[in-house]
mmCIF file with all atom_site columns, C-alpha atoms in Angstrom:
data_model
loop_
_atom_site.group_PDB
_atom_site.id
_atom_site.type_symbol
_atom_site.label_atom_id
_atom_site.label_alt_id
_atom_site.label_comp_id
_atom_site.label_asym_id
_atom_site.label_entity_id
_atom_site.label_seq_id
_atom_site.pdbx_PDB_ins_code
_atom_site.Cartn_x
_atom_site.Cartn_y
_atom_site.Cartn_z
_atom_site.occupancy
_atom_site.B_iso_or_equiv
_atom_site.pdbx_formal_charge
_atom_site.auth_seq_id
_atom_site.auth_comp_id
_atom_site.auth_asym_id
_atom_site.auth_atom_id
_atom_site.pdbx_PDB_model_num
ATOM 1  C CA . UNK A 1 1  ? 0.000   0.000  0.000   1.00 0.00 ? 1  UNK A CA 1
ATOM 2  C CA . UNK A 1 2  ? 1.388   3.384  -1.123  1.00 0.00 ? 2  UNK A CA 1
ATOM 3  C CA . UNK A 1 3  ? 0.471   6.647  1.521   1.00 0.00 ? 3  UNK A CA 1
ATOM 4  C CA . UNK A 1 4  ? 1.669   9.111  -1.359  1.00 0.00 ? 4  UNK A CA 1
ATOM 5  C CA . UNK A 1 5  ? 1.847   8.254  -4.933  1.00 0.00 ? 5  UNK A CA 1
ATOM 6  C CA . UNK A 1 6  ? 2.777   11.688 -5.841  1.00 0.00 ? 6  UNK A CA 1
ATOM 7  C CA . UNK A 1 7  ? 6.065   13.328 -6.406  1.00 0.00 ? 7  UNK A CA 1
ATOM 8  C CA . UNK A 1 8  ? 8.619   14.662 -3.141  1.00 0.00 ? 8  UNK A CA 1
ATOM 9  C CA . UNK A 1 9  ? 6.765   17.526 -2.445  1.00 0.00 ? 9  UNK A CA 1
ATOM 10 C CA . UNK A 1 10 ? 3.485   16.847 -3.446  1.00 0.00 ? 10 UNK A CA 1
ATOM 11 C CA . UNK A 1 11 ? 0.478   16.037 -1.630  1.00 0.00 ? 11 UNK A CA 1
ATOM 12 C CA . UNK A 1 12 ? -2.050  13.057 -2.226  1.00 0.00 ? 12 UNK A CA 1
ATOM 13 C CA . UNK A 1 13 ? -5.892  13.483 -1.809  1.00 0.00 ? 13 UNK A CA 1
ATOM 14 C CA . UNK A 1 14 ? -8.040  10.909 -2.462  1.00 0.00 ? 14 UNK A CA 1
ATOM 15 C CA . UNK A 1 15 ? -10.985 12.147 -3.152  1.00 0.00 ? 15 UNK A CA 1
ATOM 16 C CA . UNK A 1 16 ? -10.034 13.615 -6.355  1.00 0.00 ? 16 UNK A CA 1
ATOM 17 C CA . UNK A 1 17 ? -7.045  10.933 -6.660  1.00 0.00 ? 17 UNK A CA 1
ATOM 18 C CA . UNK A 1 18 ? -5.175  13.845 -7.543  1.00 0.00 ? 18 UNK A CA 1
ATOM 19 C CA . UNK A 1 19 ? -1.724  15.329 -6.392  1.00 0.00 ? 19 UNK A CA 1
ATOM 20 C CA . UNK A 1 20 ? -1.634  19.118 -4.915  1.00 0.00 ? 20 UNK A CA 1
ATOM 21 C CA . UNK A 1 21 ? 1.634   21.350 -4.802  1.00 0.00 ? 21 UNK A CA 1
ATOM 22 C CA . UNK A 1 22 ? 1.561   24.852 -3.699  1.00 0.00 ? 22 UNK A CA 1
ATOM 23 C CA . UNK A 1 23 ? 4.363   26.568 -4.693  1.00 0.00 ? 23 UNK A CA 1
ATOM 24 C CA . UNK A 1 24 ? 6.182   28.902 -1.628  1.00 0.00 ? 24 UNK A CA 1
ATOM 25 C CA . UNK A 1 25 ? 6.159   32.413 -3.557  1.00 0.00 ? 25 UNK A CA 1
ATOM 26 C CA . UNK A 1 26 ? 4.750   35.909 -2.811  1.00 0.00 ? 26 UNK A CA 1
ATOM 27 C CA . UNK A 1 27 ? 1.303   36.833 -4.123  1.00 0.00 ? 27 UNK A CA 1
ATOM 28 C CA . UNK A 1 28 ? 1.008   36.623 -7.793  1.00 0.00 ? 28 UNK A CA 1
ATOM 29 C CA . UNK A 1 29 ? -1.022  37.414 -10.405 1.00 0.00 ? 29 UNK A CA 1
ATOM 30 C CA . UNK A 1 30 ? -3.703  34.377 -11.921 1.00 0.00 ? 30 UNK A CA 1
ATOM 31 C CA . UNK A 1 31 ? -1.177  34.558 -14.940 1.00 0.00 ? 31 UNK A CA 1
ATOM 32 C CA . UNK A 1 32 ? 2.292   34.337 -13.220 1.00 0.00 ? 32 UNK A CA 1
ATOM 33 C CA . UNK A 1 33 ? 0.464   31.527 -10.976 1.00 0.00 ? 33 UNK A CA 1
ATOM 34 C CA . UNK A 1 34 ? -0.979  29.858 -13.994 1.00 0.00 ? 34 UNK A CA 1
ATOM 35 C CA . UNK A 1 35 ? 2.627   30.344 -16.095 1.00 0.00 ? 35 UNK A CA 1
ATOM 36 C CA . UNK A 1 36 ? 4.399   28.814 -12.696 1.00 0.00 ? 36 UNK A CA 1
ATOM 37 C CA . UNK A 1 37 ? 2.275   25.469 -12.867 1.00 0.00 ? 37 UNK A CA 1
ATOM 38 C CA . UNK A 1 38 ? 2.789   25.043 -16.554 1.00 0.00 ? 38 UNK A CA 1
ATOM 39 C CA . UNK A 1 39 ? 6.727   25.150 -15.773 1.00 0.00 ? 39 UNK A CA 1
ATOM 40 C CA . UNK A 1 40 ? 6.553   22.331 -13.614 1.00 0.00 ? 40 UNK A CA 1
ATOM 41 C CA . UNK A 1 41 ? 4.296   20.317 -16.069 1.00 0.00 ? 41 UNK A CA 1
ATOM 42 C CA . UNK A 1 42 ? 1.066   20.505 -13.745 1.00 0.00 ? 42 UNK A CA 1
ATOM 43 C CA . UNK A 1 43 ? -1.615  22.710 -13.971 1.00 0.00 ? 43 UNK A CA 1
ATOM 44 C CA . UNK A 1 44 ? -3.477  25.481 -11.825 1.00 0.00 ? 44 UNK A CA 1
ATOM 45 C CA . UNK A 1 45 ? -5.854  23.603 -9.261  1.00 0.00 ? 45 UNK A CA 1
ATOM 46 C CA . UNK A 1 46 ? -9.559  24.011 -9.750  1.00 0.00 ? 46 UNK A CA 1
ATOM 47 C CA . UNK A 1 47 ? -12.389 22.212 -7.672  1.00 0.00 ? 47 UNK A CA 1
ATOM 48 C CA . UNK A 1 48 ? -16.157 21.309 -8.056  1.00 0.00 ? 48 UNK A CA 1
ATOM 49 C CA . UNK A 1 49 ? -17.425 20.574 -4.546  1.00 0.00 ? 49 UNK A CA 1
ATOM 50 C CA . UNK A 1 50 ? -16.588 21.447 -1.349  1.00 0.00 ? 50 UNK A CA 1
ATOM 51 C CA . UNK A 1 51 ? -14.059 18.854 -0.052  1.00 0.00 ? 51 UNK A CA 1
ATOM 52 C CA . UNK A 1 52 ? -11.754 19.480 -2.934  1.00 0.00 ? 52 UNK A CA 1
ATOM 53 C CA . UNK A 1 53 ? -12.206 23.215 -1.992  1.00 0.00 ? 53 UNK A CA 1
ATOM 54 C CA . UNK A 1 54 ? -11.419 22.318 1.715   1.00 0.00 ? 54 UNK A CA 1
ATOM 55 C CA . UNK A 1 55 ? -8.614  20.560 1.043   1.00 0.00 ? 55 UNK A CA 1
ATOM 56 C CA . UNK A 1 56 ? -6.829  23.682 -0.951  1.00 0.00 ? 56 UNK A CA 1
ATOM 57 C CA . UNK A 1 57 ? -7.614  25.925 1.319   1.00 0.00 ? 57 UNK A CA 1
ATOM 58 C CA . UNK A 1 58 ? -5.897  23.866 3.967   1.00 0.00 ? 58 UNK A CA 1
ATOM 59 C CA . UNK A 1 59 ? -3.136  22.972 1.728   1.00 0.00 ? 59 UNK A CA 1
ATOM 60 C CA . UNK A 1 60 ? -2.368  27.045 1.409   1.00 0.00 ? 60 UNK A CA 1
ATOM 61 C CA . UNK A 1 61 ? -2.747  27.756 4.544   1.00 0.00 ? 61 UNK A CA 1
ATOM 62 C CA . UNK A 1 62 ? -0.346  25.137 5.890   1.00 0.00 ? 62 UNK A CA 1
ATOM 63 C CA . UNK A 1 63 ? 2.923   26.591 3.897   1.00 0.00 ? 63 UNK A CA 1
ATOM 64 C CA . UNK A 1 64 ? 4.315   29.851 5.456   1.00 0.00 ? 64 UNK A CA 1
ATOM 65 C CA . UNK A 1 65 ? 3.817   32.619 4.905   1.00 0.00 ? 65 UNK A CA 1
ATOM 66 C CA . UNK A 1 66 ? -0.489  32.398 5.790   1.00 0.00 ? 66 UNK A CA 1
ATOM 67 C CA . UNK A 1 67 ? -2.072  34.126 3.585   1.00 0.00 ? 67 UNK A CA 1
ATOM 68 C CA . UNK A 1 68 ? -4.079  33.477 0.542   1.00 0.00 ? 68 UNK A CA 1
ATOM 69 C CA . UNK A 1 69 ? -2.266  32.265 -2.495  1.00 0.00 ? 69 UNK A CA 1
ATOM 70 C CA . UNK A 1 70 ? -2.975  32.777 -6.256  1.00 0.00 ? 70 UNK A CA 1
ATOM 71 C CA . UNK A 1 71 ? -1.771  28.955 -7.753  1.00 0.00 ? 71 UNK A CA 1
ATOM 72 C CA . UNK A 1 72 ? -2.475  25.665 -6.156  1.00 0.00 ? 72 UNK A CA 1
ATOM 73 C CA . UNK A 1 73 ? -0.852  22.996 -8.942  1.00 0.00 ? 73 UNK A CA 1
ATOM 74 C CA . UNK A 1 74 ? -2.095  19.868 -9.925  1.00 0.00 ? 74 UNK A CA 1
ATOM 75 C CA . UNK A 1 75 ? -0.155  17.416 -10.988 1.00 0.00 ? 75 UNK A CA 1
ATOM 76 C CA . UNK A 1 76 ? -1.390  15.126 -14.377 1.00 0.00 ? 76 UNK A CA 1
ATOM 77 C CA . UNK A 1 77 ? -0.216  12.182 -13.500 1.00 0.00 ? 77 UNK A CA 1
ATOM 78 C CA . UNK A 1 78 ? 0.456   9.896  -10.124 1.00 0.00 ? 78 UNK A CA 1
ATOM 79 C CA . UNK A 1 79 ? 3.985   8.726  -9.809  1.00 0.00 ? 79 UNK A CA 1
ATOM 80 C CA . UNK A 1 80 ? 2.735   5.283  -8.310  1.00 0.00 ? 80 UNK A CA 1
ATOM 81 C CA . UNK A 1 81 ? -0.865  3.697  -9.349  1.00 0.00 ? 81 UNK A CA 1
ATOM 82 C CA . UNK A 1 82 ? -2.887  2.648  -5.872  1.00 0.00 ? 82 UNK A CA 1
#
């Protein structure tokens, strides 16, 4: 059984079977965000009910500095299958 099938730094959630990364940079515009995702091959993080939504908003609030962030990624792909 594998806890995280996602690449070092990112972070496995079920529900969506999906792995989040939230870069550590200063506020940003949707673009620079959306520009910063592509770069790593992953993609800006969207969500269509409220546990996904949950989940980002704790995932942003748990890397310093607090505040609200512009540019949750999403990786495409799992490193391991579960």
């Amino acid at each position: 059984y594998i806890l995280n099938p996602c690449e070092k730094e990112y972070i496995y959630f079920r529900h969506t079977n999906k792995c989040y990364y939230s870069p550590e940079h200063d506020r940003r515009t949707f673009f620079a965000a959306r520009d910063q995702c592509a770069a790593i091959g992953a993609t800006m993080a969207s969500f269509q009910d409220r546990y996904t939504q949950q989940f980002i908003s704790k995932l942003c609030e748990s890397f310093p500095p607090r505040r609200p962030r512009v540019g949750v990624c999403v990786s495409p792909h799992l490193t391991h299958s579960l």
